[in-house]
Coordinates of N, CA and C and ligand atoms in Angstrom, one line a residue:
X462 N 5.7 18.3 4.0 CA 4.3 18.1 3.9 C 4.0 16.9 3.0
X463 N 4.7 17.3 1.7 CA 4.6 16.1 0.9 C 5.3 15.2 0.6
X464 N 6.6 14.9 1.0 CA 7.5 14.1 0.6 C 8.2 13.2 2.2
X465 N 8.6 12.0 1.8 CA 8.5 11.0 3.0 C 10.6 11.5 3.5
X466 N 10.5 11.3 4.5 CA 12.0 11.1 5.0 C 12.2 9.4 5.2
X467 N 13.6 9.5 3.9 CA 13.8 7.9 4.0 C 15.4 8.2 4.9
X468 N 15.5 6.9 5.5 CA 16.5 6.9 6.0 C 17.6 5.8 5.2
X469 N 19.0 6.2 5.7 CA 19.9 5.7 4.6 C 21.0 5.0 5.8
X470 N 20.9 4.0 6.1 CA 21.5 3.1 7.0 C 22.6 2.2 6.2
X471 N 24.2 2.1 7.4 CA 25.4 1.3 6.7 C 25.1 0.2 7.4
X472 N 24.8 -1.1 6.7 CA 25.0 -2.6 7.1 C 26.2 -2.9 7.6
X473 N 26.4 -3.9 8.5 CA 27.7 -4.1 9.0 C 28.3 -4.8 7.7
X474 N 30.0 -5.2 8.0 CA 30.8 -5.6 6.5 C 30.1 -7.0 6.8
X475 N 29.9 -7.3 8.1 CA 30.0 -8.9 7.8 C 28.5 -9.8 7.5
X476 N 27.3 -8.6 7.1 CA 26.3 -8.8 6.3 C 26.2 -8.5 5.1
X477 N 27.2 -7.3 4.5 CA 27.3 -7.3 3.4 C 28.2 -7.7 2.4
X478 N 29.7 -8.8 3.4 CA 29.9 -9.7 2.7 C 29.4 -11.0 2.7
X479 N 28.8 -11.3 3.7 CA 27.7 -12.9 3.1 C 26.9 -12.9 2.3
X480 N 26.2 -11.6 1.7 CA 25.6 -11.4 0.6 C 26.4 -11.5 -0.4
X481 N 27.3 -10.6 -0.8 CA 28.0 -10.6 -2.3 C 28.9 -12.4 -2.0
X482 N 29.1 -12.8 -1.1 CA 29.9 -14.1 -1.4 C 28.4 -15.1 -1.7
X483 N 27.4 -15.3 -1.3 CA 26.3 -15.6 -1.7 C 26.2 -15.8 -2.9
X484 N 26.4 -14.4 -3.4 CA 25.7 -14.0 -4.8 C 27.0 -14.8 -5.9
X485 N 28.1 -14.3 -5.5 CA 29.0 -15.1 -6.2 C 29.3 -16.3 -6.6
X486 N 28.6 -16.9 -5.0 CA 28.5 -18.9 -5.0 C 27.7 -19.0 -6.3
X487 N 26.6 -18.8 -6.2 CA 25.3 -18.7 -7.0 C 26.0 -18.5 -8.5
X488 N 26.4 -17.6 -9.0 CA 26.8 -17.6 -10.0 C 28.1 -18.6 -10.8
X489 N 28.5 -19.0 -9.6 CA 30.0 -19.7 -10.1 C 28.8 -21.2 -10.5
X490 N 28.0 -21.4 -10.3 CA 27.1 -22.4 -11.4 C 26.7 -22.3 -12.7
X491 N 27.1 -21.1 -12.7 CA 26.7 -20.8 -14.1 C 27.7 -21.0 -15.4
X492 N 29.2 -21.3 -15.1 CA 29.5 -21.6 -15.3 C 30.3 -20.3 -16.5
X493 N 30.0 -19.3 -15.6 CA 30.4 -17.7 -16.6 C 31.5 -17.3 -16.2
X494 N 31.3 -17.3 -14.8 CA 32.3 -16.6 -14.4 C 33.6 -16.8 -14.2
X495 N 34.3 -16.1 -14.1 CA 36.2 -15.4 -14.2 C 36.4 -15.1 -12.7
X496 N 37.5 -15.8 -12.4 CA 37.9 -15.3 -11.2 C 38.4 -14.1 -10.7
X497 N 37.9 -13.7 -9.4 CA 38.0 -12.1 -8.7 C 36.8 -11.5 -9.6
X498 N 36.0 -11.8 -10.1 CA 34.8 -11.3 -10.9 C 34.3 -10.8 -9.7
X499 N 33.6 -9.3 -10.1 CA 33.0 -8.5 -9.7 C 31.2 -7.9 -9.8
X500 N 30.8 -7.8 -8.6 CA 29.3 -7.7 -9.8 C 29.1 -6.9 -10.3
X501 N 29.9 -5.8 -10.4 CA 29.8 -4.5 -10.8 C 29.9 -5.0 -12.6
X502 N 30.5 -5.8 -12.8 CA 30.7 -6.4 -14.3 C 30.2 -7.6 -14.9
X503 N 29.0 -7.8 -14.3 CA 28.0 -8.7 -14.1 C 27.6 -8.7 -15.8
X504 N 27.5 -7.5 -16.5 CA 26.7 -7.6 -17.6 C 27.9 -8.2 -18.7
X505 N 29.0 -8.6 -18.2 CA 29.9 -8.6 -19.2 C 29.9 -10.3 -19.9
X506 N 29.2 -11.0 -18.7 CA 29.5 -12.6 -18.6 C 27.9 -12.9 -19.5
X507 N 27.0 -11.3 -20.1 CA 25.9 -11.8 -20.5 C 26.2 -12.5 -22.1
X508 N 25.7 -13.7 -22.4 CA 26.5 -14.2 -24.2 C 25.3 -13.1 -25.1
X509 N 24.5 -13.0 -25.0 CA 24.1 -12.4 -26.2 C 22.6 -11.5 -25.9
X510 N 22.1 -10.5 -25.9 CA 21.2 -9.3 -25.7 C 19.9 -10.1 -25.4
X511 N 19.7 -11.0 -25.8 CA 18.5 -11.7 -25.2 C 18.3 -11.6 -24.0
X512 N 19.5 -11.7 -23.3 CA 19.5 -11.9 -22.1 C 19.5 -10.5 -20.9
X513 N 19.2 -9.1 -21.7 CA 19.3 -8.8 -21.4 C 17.5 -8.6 -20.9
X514 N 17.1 -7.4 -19.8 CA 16.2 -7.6 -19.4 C 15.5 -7.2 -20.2
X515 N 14.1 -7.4 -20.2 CA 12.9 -6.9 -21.2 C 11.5 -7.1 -19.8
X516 N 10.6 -6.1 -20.6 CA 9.8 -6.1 -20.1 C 8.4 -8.2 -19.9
X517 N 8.4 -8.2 -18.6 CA 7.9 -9.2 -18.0 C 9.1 -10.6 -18.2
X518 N 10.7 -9.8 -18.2 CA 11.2 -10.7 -17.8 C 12.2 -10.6 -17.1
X519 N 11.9 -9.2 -16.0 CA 12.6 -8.1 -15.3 C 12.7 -9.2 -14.2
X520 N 12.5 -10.4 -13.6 CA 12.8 -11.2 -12.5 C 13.1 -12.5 -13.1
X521 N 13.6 -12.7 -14.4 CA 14.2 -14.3 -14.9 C 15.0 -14.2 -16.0
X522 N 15.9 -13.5 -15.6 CA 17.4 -13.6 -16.1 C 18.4 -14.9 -15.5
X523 N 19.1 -15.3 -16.2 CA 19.9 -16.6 -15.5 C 20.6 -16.0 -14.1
X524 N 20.2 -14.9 -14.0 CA 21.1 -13.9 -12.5 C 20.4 -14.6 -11.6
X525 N 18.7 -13.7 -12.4 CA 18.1 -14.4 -11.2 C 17.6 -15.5 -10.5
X526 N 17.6 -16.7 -12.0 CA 17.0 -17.9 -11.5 C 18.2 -18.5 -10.5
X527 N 19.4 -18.1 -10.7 CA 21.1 -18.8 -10.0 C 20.5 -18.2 -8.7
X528 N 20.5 -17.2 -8.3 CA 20.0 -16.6 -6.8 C 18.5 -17.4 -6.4
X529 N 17.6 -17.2 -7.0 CA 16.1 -17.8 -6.6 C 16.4 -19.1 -6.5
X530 N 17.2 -19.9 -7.3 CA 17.2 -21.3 -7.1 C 18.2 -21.6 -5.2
X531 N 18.7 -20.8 -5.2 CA 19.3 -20.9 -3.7 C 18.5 -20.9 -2.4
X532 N 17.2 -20.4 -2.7 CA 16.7 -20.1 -1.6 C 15.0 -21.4 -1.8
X533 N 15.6 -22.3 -2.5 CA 14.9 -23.5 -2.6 C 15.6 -24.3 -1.9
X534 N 16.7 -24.6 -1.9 CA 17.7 -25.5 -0.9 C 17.3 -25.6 0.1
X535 N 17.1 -27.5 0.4 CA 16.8 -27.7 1.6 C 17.7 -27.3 2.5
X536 N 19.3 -26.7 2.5 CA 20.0 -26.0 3.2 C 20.0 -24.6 3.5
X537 N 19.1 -24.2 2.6 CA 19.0 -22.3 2.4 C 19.2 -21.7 4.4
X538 N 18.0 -22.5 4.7 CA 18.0 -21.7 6.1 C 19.1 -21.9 7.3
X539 N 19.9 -22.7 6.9 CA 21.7 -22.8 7.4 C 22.5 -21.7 6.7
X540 N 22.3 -21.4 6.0 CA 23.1 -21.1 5.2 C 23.5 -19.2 5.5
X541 N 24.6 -18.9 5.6 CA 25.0 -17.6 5.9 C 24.5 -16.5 5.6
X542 N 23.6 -16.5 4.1 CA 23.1 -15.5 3.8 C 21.8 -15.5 4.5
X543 N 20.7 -16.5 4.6 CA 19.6 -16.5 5.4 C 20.4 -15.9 6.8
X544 N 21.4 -16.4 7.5 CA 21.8 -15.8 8.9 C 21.5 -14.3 8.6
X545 N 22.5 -13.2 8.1 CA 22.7 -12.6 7.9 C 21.3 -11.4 7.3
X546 N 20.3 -12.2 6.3 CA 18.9 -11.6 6.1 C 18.4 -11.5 7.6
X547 N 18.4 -12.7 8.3 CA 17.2 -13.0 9.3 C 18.1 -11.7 10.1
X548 N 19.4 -11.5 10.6 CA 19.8 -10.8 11.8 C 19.1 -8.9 10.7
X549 N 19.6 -8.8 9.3 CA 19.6 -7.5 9.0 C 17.6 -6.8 9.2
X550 N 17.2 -8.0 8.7 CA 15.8 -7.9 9.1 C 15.0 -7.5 10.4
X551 N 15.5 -8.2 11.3 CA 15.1 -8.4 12.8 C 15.5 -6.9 13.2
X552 N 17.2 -6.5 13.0 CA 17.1 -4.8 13.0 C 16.8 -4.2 12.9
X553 N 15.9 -4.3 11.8 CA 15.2 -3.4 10.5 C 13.8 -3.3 11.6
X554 N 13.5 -4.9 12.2 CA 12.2 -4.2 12.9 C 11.9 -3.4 13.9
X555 N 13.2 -3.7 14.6 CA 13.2 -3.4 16.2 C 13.1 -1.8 15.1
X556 N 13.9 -0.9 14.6 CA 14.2 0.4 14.4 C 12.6 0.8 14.0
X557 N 11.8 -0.2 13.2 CA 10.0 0.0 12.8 C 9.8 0.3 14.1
X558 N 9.8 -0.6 14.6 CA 8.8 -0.7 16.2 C 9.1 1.0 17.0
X559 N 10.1 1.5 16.9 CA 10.3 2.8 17.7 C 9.9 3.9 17.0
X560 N 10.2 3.6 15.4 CA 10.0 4.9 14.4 C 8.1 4.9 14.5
X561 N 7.1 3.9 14.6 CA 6.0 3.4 14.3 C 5.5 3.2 15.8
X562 N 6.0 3.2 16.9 CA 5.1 2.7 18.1 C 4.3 1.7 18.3
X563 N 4.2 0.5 17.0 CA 3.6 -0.3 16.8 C 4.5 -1.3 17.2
X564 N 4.1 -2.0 18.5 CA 5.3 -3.0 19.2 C 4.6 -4.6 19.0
X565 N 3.4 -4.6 18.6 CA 3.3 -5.8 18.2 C 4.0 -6.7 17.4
X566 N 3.0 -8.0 16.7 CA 4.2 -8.7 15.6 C 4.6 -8.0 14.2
X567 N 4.9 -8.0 13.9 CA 6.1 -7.6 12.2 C 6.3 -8.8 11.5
X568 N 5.5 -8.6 10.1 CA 5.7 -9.7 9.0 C 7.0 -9.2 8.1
X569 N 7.7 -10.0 7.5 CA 8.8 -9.6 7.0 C 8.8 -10.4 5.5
X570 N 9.1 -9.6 4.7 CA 9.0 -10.3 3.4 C 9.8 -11.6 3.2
X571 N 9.8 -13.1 2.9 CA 10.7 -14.3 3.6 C 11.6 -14.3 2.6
X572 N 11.8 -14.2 1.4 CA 12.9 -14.0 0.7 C 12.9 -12.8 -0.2
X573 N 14.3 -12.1 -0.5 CA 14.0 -11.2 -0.9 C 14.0 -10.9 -2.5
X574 N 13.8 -9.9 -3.0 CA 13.5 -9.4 -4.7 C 14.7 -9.3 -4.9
X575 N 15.6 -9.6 -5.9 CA 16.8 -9.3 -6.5 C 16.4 -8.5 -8.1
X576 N 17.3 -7.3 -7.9 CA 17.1 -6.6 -9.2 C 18.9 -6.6 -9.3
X577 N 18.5 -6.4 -10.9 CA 20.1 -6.3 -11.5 C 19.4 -5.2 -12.6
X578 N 20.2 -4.1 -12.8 CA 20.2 -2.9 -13.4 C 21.2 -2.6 -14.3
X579 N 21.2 -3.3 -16.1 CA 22.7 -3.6 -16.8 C 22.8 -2.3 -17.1
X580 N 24.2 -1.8 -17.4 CA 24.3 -0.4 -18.6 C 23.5 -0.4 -19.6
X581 N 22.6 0.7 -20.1 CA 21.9 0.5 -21.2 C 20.5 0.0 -21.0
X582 N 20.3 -0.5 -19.9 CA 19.4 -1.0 -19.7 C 18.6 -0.7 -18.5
X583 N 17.0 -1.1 -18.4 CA 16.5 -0.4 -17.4 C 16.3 -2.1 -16.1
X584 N 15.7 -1.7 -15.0 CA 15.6 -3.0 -14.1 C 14.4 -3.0 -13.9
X585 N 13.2 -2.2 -13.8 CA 11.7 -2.1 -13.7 C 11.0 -2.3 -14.7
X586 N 10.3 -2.2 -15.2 CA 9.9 -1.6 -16.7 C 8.5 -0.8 -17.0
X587 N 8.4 -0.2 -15.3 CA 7.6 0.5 -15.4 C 7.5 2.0 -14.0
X588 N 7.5 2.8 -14.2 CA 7.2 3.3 -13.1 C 5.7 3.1 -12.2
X589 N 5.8 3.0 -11.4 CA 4.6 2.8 -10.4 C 4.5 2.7 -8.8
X590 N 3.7 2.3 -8.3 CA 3.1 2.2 -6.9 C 3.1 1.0 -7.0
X591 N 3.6 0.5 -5.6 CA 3.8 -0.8 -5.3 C 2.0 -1.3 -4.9
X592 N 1.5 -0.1 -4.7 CA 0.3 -0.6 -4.1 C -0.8 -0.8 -5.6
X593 N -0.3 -0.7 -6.6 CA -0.8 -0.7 -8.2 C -0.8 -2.5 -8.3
X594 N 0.3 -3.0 -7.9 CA 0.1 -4.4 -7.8 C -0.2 -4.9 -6.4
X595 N -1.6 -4.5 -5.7 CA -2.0 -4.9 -4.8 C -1.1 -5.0 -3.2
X596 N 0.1 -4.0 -3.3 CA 1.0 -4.2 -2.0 C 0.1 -3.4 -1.2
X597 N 0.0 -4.3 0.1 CA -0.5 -2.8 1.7 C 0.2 -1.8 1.5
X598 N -0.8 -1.0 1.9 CA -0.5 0.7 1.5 C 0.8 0.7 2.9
X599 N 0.8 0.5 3.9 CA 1.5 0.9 4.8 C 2.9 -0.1 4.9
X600 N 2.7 -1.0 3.8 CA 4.4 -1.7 4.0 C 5.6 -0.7 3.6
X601 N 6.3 -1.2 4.2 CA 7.7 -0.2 4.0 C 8.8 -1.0 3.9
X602 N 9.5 -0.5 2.6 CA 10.4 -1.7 1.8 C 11.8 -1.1 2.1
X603 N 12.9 -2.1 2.3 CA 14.0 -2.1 2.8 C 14.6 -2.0 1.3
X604 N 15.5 -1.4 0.7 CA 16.2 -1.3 -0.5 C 17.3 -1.2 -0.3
X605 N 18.6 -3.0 -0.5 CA 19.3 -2.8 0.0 C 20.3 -3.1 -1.4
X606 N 21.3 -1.8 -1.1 CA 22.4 -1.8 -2.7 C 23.8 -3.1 -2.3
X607 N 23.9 -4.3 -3.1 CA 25.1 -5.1 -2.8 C 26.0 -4.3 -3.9
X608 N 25.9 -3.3 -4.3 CA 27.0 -2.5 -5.0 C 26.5 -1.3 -5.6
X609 N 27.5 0.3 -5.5 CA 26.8 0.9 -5.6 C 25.5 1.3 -6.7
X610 N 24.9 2.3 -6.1 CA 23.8 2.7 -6.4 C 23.9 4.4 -7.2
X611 N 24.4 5.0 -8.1 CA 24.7 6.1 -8.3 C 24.1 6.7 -9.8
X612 N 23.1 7.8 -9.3 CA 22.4 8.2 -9.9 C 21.4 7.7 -11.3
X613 N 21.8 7.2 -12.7 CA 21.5 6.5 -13.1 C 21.1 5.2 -13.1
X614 N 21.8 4.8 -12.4 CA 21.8 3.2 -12.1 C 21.2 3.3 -10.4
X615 N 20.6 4.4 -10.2 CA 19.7 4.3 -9.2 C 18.5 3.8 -9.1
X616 N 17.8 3.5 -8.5 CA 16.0 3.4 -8.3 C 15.7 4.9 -7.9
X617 N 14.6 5.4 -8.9 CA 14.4 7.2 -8.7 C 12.6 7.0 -8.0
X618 N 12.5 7.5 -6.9 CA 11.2 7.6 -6.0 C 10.9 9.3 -6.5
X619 N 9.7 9.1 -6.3 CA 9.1 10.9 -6.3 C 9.2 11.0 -5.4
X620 N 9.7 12.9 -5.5 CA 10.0 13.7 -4.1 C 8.9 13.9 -3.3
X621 N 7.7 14.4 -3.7 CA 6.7 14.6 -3.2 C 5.7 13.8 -3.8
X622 N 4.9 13.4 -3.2 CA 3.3 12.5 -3.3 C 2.6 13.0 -4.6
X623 N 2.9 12.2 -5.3 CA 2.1 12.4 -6.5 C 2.6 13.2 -7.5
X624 N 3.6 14.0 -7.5 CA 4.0 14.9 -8.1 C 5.3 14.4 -9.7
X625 N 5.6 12.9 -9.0 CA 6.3 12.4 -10.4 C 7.4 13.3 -10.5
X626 N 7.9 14.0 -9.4 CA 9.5 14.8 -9.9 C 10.7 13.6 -8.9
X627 N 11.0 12.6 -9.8 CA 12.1 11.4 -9.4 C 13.2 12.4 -8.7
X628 N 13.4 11.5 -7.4 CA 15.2 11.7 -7.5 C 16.1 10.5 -7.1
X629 N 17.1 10.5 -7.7 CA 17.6 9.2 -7.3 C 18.2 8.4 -5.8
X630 N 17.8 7.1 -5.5 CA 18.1 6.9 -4.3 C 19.6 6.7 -4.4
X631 N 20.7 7.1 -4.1 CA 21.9 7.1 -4.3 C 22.6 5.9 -3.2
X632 N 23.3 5.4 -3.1 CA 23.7 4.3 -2.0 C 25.1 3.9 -2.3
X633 N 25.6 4.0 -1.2 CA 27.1 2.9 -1.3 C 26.8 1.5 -1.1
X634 N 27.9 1.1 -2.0 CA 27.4 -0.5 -1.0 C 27.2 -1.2 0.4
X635 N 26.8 -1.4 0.1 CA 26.3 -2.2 2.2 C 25.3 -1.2 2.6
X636 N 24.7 -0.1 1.8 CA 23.8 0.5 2.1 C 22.3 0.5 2.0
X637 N 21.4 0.5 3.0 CA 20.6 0.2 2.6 C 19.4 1.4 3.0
X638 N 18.4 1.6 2.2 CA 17.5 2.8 2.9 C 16.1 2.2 2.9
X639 N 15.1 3.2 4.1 CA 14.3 2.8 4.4 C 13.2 3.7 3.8
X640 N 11.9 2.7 3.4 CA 10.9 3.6 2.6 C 10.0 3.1 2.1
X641 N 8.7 4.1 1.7 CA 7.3 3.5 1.2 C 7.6 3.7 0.3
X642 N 7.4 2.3 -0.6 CA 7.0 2.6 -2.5 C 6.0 1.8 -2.9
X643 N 4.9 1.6 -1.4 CA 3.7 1.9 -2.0 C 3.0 2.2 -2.1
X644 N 3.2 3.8 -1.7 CA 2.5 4.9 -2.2 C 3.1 6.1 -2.8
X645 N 4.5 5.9 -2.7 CA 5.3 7.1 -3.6 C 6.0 6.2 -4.8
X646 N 5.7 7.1 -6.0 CA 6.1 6.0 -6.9 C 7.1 5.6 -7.5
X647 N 7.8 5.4 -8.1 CA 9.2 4.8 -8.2 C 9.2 4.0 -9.4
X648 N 10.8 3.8 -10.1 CA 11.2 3.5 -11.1 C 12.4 3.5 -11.3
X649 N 13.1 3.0 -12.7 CA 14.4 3.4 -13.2 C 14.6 4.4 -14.8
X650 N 15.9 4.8 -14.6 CA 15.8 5.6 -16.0 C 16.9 4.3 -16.8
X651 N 17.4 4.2 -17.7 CA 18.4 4.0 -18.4 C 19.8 4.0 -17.4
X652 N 20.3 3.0 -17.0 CA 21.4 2.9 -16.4 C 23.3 3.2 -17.5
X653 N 23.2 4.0 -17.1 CA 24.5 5.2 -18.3 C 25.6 4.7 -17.8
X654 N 25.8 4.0 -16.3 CA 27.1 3.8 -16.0 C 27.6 3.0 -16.5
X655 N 28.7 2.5 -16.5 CA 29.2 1.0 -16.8 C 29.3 0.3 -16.2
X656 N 28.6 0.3 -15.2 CA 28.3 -1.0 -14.3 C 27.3 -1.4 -13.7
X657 N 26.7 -2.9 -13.6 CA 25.6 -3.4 -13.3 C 25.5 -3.0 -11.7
X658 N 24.0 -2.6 -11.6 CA 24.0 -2.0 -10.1 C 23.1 -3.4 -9.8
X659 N 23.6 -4.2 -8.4 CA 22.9 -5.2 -8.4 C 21.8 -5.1 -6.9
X660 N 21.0 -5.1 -6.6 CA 20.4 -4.6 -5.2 C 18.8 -5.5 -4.9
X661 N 18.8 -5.5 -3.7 CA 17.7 -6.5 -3.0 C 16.4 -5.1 -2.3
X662 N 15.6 -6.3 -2.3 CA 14.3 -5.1 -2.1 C 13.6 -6.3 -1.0
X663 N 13.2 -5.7 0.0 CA 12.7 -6.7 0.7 C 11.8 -5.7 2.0
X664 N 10.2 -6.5 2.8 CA 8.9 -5.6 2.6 C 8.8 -5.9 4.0
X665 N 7.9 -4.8 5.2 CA 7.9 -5.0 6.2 C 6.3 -4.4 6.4
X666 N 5.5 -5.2 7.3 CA 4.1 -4.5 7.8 C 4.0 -5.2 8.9
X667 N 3.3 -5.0 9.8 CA 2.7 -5.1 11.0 C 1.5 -6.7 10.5
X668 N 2.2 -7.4 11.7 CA 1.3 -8.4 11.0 C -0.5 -8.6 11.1
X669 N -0.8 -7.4 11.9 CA -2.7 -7.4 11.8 C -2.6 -6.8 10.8
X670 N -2.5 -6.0 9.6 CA -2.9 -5.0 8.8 C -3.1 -6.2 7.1
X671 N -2.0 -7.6 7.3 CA -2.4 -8.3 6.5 C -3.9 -8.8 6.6
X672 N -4.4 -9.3 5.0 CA -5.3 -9.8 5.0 C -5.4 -11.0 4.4
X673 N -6.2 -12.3 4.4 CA -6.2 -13.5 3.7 C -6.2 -13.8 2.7
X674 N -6.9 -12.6 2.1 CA -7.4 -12.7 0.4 C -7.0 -11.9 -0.7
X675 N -5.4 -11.4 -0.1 CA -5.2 -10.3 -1.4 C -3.8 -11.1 -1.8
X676 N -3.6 -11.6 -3.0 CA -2.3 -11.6 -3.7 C -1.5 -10.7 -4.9
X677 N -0.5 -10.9 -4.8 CA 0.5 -10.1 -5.5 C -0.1 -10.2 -7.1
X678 N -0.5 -9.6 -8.0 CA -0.7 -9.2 -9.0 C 0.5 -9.8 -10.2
X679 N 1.8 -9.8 -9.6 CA 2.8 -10.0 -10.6 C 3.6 -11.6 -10.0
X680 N 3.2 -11.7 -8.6 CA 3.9 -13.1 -8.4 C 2.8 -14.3 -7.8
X681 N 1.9 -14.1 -8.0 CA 0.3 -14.7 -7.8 C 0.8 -15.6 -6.6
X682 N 1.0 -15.0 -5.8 CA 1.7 -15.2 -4.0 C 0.7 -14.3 -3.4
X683 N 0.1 -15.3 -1.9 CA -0.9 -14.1 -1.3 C 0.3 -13.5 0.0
X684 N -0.3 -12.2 0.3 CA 0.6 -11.2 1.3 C -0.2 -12.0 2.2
X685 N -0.2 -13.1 2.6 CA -0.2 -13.5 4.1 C 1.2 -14.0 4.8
X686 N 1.3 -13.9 6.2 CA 2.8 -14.2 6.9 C 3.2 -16.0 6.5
X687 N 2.5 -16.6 6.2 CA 3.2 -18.0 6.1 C 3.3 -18.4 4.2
X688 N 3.4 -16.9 3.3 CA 3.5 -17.2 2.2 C 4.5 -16.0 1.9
X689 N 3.9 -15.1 1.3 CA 5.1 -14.0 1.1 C 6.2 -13.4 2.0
X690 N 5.4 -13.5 3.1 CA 5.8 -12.9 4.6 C 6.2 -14.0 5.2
X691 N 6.8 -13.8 6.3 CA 7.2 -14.5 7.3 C 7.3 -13.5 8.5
X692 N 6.3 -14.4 9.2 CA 6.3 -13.4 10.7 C 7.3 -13.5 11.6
X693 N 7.7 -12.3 12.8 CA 8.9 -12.1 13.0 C 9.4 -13.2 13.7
X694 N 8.1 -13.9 14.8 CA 8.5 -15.2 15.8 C 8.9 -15.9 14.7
X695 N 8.7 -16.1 13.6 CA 8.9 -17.8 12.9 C 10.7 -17.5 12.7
X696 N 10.7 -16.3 11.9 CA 11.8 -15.7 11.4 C 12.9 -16.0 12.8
X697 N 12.5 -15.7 13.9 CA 13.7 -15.4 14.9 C 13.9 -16.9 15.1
X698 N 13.2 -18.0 15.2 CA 13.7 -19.7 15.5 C 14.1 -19.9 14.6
X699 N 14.2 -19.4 13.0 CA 15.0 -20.1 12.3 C 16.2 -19.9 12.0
X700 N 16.8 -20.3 13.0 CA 18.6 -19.8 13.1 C 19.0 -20.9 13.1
X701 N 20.3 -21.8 12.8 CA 21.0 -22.6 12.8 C 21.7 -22.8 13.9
Ligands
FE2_126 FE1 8.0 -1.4 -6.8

């Protein structure tokens, strides 16, 4: 009655290694990393606690600006991991379209959220409703783990609507699950493991239910398909 059924889907290997080799390119600029480096040990290459996350600077860590700056490249949309988003995506909608009966177009979030979750440390800095920062009530967010996801170092959604009793979304790598967070609310606790959980978040709605005039609260981007979104036709021609 009250609690949503998420589904917990395996990515094929050879989507979820163009991601982690992605992520690795990216970082080998930084000029941190140790060879055979792992992201699971991502917090190790941090030089000093500043860098660790704090609240309102939970999306600009040098993690993230090495990743975000990738998807500025006038080559991004060649490039293996856009293949690999655009094919995991396009999946993601055909499976909407049957679960939802809604066979029209599908706006797709165009690049996605990267969270990194250190030991000791939290990755949100708040629990909430995606729809608290102005998200459509009916988008449904793809949460995908590039390494595991286990209990602590999980993202914890409430069981039931409103009720605030977390449980953790648990995930192996290459796993990714399907689900509203925004309207069930969601957060992290203290990540106890010793290893950085690193994972992508990325948003799907039906593209009539956008509107022209509402932007994101935290990334002052409006949820229209040729800004936040990217509609499914644009998304499907841009393949290399
Ligand atoms: Fe959220």
């Amino acid at each position: 009655m009250t609690h949503q059924n998420i589904y917990k889907i395996k990515s094929s290997n050879k989507i979820h290694d163009s991601f982690i080799l992605h992520f690795k390119k990216a970082f080998s600029s930084l000029n941190l990393i140790k060879k055979n480096f792992e992201l699971d040990d991502l917090h190790h290459l941090l030089v000093d606690e500043k860098n660790l996350l704090q609240k309102g600077t939970d999306q600009s860590t040098v993690f993230h600006k090495a990743i975000y700056s990738t998807f500025d490249q006038p080559s991004f949309f060649k490039s293996e991991f856009w293949q690999n988003y655009r094919i995991l995506s396009l999946e993601i909608v055909d499976k909407l379209k049957n679960e939802t009966c809604y066979f029209g177009e599908w706006a797709i979030q165009r690049y996605p959220t990267i969270r990194f979750h250190f030991p000791k440390n939290i990755s949100v800095f708040e629990f909430h409703r995606d729809s608290n920062y102005l998200h459509p009530i009916g988008e449904i967010n793809c949460f995908y783990a590039l390494n595991e996801c286990n209990n602590s170092s999980a993202l914890h959604v409430e069981k039931n609507l409103g009720f605030e009793n977390y449980v953790p979304l648990n995930l192996k790598p290459g796993e990714y699950a399907i689900l509203n967070t925004s309207i069930y609310k969601h957060g992290d606790f203290i990540n106890k493991t010793r290893k950085t959980r690193v994972s992508m978040d990325f948003r799907f709605i039906p593209n009539s239910f956008l509107t022209n005039n509402v932007s994101s609260l935290t990334k002052k981007i409006k949820f229209t398909s040729d800004s936040y979104f990217i509609n499914e036709t644009e998304m499907k021609k841009l393949n290399h």
